[in-house]
CSV table of C-alpha atoms in Angstrom, one decimal:
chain,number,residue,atom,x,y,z
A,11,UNK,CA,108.0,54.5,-173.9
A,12,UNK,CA,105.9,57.9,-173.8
A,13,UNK,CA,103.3,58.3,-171.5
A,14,UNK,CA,101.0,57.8,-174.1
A,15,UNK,CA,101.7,54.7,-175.2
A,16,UNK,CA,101.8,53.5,-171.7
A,17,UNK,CA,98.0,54.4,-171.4
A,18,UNK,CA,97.1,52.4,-174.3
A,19,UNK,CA,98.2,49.2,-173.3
A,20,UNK,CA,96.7,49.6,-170.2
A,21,UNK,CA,93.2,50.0,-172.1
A,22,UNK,CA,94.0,46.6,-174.7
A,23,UNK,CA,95.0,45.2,-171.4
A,24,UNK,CA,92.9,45.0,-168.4
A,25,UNK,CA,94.0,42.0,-166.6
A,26,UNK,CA,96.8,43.9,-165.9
A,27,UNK,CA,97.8,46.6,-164.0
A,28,UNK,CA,99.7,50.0,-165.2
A,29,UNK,CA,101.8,49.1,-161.7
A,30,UNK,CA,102.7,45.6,-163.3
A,31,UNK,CA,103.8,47.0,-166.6
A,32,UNK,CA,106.3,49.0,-164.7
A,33,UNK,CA,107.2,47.1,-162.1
A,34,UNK,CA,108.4,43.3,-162.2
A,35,UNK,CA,106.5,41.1,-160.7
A,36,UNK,CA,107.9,38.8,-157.4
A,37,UNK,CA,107.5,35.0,-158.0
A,38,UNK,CA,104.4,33.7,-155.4
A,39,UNK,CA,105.9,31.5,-153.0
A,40,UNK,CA,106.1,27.8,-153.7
A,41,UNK,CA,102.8,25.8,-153.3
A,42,UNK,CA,102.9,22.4,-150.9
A,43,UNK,CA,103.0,19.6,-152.7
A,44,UNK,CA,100.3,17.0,-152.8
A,45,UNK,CA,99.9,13.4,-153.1
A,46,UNK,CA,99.9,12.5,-156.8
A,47,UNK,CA,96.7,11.3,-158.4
A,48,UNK,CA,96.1,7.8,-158.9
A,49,UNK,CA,95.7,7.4,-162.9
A,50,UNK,CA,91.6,7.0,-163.7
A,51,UNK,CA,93.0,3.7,-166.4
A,52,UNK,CA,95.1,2.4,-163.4
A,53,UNK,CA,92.4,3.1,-160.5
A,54,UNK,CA,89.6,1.3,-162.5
A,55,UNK,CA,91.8,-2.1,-162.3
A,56,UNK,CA,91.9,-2.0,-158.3
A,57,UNK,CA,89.3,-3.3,-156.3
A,58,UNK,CA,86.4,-0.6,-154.9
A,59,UNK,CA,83.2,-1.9,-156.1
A,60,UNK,CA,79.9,-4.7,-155.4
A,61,UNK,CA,78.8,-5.9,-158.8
A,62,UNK,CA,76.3,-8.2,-159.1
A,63,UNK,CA,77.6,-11.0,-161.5
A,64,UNK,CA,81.1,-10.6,-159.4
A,65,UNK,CA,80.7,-14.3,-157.3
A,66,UNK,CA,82.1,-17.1,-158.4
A,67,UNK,CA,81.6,-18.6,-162.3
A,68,UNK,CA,80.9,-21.9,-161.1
A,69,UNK,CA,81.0,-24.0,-157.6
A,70,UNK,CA,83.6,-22.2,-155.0
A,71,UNK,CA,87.0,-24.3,-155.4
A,72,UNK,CA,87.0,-24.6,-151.7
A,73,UNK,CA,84.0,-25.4,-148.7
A,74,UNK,CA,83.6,-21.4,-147.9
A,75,UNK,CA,82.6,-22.6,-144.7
A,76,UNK,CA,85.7,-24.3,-143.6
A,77,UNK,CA,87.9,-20.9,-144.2
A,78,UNK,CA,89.6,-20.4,-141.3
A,79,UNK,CA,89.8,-16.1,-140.0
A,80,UNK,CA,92.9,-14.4,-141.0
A,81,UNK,CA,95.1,-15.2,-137.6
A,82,UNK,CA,96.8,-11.9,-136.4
A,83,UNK,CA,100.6,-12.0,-136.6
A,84,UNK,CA,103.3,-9.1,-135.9
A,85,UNK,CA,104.1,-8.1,-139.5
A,86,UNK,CA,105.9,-4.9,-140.9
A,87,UNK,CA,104.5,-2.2,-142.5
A,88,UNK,CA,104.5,-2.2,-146.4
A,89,UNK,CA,107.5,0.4,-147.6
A,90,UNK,CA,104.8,1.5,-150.2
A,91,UNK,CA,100.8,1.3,-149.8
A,92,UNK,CA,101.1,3.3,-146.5
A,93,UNK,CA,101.9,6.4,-148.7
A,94,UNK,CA,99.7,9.3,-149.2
A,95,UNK,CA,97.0,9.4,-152.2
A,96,UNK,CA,94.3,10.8,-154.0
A,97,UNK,CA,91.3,9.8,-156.3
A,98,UNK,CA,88.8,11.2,-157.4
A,99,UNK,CA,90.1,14.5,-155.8
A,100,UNK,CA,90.6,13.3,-152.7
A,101,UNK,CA,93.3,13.0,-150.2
A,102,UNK,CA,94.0,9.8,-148.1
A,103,UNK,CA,96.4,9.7,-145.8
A,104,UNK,CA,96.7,6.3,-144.5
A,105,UNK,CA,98.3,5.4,-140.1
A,106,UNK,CA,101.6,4.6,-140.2
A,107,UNK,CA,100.9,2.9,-136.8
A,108,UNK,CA,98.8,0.2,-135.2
A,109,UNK,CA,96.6,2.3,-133.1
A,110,UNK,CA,92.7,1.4,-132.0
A,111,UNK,CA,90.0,1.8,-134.7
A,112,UNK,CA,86.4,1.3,-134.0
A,113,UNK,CA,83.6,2.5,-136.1
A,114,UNK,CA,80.2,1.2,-138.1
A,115,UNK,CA,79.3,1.9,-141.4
A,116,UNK,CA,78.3,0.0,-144.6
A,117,UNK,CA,80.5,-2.4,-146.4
A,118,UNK,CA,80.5,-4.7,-149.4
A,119,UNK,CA,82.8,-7.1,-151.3
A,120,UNK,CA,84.8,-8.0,-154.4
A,121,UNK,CA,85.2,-11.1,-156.2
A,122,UNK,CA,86.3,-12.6,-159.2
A,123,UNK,CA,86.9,-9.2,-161.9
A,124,UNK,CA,89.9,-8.6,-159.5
A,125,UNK,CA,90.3,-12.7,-158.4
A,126,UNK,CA,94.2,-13.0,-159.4
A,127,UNK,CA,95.1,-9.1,-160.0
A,128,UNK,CA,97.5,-7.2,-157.9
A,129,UNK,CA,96.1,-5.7,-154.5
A,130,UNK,CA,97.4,-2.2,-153.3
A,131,UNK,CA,100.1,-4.2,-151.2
A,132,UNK,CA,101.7,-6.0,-154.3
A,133,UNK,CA,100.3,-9.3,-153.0
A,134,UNK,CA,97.8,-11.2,-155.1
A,135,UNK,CA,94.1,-10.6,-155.0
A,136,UNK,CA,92.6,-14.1,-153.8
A,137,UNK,CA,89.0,-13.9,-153.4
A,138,UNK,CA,88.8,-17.0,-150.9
A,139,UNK,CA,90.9,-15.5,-148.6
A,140,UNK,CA,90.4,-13.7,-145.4
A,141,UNK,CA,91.4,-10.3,-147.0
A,142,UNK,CA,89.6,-6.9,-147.1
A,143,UNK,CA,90.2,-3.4,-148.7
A,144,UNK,CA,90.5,-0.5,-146.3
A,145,UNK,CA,91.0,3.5,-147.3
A,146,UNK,CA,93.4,4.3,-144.5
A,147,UNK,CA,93.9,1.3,-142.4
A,148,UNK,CA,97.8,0.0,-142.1
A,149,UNK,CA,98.5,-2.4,-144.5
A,150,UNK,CA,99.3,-4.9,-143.7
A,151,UNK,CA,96.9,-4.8,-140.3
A,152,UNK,CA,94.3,-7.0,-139.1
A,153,UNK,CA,90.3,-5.8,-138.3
A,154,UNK,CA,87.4,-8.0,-136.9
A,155,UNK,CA,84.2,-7.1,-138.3
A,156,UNK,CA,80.8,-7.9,-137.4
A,157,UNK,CA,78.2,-7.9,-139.1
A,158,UNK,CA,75.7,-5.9,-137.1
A,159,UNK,CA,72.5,-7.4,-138.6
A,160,UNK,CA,73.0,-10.8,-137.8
A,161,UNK,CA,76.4,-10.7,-135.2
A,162,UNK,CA,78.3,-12.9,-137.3
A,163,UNK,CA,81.9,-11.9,-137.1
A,164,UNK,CA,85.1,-12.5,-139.2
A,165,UNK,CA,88.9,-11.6,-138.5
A,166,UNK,CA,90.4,-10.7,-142.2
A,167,UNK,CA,94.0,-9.0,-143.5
A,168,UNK,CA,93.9,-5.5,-144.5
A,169,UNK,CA,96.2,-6.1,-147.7
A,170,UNK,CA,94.3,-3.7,-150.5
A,171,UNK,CA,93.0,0.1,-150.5
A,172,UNK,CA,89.1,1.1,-151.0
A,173,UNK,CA,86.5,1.3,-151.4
A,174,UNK,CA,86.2,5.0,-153.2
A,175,UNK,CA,82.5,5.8,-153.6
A,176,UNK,CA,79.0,5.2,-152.6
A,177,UNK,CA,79.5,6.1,-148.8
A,178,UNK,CA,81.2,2.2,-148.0
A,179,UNK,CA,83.6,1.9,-145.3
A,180,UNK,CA,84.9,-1.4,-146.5
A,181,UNK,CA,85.2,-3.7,-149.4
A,182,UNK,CA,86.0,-7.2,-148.1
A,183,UNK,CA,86.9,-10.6,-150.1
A,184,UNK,CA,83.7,-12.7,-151.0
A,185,UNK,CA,84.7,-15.5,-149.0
A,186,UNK,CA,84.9,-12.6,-145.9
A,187,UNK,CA,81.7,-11.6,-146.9
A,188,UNK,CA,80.0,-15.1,-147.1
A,189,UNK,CA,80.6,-16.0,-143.8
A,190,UNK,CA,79.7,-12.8,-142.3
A,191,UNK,CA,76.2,-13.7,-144.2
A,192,UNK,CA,76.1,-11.1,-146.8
A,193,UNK,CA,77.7,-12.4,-149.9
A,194,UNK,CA,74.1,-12.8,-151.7
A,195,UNK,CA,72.7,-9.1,-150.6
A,196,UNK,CA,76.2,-7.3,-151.5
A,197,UNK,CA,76.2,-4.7,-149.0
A,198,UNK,CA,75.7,-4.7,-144.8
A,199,UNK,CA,76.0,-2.8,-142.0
A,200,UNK,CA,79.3,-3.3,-140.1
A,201,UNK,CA,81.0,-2.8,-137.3
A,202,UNK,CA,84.6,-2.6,-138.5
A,203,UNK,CA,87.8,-3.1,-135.2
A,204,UNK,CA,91.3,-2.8,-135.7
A,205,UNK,CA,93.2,-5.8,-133.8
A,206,UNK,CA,96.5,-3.9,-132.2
A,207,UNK,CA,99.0,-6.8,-131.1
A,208,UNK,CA,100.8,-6.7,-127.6
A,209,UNK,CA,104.3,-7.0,-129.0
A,210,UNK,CA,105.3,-7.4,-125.1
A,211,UNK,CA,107.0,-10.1,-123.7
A,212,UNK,CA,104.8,-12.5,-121.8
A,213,UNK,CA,105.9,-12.2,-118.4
A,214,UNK,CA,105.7,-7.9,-118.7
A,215,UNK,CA,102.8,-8.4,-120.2
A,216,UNK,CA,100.9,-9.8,-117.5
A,217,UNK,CA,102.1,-8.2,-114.3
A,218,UNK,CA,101.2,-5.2,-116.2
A,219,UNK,CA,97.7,-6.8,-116.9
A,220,UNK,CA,97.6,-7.6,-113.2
A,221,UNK,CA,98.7,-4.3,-111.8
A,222,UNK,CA,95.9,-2.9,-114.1
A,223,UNK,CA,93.5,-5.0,-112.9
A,224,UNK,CA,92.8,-6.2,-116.4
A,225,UNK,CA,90.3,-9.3,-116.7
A,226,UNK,CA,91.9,-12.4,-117.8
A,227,UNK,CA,90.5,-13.6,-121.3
A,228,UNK,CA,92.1,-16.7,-123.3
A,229,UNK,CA,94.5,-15.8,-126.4
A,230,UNK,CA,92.5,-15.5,-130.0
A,231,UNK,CA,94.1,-18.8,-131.8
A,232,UNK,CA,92.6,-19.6,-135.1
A,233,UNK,CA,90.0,-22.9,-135.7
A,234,UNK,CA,87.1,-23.6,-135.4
A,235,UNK,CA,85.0,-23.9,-132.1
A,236,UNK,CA,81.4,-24.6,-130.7
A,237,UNK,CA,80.5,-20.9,-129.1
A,238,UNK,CA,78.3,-22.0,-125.5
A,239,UNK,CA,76.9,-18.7,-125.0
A,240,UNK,CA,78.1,-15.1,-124.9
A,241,UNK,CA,77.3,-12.6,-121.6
A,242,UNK,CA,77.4,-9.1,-120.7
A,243,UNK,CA,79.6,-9.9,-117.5
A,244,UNK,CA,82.8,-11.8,-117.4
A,245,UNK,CA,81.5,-12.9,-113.9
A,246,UNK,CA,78.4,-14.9,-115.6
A,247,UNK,CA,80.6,-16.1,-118.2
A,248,UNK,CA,82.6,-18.1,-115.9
A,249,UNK,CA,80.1,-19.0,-113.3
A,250,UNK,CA,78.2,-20.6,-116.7
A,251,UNK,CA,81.7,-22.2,-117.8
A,252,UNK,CA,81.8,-23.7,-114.1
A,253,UNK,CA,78.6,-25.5,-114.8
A,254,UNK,CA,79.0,-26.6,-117.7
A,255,UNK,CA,82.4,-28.6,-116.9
A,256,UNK,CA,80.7,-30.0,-113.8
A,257,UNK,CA,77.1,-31.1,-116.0
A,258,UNK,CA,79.8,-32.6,-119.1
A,259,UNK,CA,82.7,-33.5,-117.3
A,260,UNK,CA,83.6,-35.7,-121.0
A,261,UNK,CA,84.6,-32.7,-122.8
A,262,UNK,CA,88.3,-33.2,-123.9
A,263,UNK,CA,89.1,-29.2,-125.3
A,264,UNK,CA,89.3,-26.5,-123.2
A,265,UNK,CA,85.8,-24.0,-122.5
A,266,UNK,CA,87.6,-20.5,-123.5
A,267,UNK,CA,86.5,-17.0,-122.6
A,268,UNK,CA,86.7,-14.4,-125.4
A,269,UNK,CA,85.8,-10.6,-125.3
A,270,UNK,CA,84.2,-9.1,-128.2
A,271,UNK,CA,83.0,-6.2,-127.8
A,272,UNK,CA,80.9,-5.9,-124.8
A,273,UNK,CA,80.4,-9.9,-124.8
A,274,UNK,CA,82.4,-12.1,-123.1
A,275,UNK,CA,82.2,-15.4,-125.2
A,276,UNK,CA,82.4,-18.9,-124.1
A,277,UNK,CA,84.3,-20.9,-126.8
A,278,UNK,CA,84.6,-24.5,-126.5
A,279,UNK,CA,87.5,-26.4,-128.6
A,280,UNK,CA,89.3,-25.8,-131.1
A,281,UNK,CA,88.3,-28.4,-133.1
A,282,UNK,CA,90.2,-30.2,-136.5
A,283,UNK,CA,87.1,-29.9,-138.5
A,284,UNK,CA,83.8,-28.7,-138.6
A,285,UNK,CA,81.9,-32.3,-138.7
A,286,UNK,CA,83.5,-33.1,-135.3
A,287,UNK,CA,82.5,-29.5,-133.8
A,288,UNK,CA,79.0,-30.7,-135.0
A,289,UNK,CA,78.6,-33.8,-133.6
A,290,UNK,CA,79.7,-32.6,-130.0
A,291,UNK,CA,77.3,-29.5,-130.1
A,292,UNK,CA,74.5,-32.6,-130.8
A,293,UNK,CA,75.7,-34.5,-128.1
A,294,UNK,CA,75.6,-31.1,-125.9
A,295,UNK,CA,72.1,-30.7,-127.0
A,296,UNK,CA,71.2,-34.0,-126.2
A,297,UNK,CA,72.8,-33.3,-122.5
A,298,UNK,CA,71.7,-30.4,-122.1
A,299,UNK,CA,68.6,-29.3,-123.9
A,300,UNK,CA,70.8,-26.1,-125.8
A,301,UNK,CA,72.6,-26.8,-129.2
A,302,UNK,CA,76.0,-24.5,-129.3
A,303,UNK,CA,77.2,-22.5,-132.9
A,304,UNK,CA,79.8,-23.5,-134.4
A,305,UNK,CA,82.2,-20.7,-135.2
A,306,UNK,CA,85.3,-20.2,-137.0
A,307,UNK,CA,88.0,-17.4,-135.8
């Protein structure tokens, strides 16, 4: 090829340069691989989303106020739905360990368009459970959310990924989301904490607790309870459990003190149902001149 020649295809081509024509070019180094990208059919069949005729067709098949909280269990991570992902562009990269989570943002719910479909975890979508969809959370893991407009509180089972859009933090199951008050407004402000398990042995457990100088609070065990009063100090709570088993020395369950958040709880029970719970918390009021919540955890 004449000199020539060689000029003309640099003028027909100018993407290129008269260095390339002559010279081969090096392969660029290998780019990193990414997460694949969740298919759009696939991704609009998962849960992510409030709509507004998404509650039940029909009367609930259960009383959504006797659902017991999802009860916090040591469980092993799923092999799959703790992988890396992406939608809509974006990369998740979901813990691979129980570690502490605490922050507040906005959630909503799902119901029945996803009642019966597969969740991220493999396990069946069931809109009357305990159950909530979580970005980046472990799956499975456990989270207790308040609802930060009314203080209502729920424990449920990270088992799904979501939500993908409008700036949510969390997409719970309707029945979640009815007894944290919100089911009819679709979206609330939250406060949304991870639950990390003491996998210790008892005795470690509490001579470390002591040699920390931690302060003793009962164990979470799931029912349904009448809630006496909650305070700032764990002092005050016990100073009021004191007097209250001294003014009703009748009361057969135990007066329990739970921490949640800053609040030290006084839970009083558990309790086989919820008509029982209600009937003490009359008799309380009758007592004492204060009627206690019933609660569910």
């Amino acid at each position: 090829m004449n000199y020539r020649m060689l000029y003309a295809l640099c003028l027909v081509l100018p993407l290129c340069s008269c260095a390339e024509l002559q010279t081969p070019r090096t392969a660029p180094p290998a780019a990193k691989a990414k997460p694949a990208s969740i298919p759009v059919a696939q991704l609009l069949r998962r849960p992510g989303g409030y709509y507004k005729d998404d509650g039940p067709d029909g009367a609930p098949p259960v009383d959504l106020d006797t659902i017991a909280d999802a009860q916090p269990r040591a469980e092993p991570l799923n092999a799959h739905a703790n992988d890396p992902y992406v939608v809509f562009g974006k990369e998740y990269a979901p813990e691979k360990e129980f570690s502490a989570h605490k922050k507040q943002g906005t959630a909503s719910w799902y119901g029945r368009k996803f009642h019966g479909q597969r969740t991220w975890s493999g396990e069946v979508y069931d809109m009357y459970a305990m159950t909530a969809a979580h970005p980046t959370l472990p799956i499975p893991s456990y989270a207790r959310v308040t609802n930060l407009q009314n203080s209502k509180t729920v424990v449920v089972r990270i088992n799904d990924r979501g939500p993908f859009s409008s700036g949510r933090m969390m997409d719970l199951s309707f029945a979640a989301a009815y007894k944290l008050g919100f089911a009819e407004i679709g979206i609330a402000a939250v406060e949304v904490e991870s639950i990390v398990l003491d996998t210790t042995p008892g005795p470690e457990r509490a001579t470390a607790a002591a040699e920390a100088g931690s302060i003793p609070v009962s164990a979470e065990i799931a029912g349904i309870y009448l809630q006496l009063g909650a305070f700032s100090s764990h002092a005050n709570a016990e100073s009021f459990r004191d007097t209250i088993r001294k003014q009703l020395p009748w009361l057969k369950q135990a007066i329990q003190i739970q921490k949640r958040g800053k609040l030290f709880r006084l839970h009083l029970g558990p309790y086989p149902d919820r008509g029982e719970a209600k009937a003490i918390s009359e008799k309380i009021r009758a007592e004492l001149d204060f009627k206690p919540l019933v609660v569910t955890r």
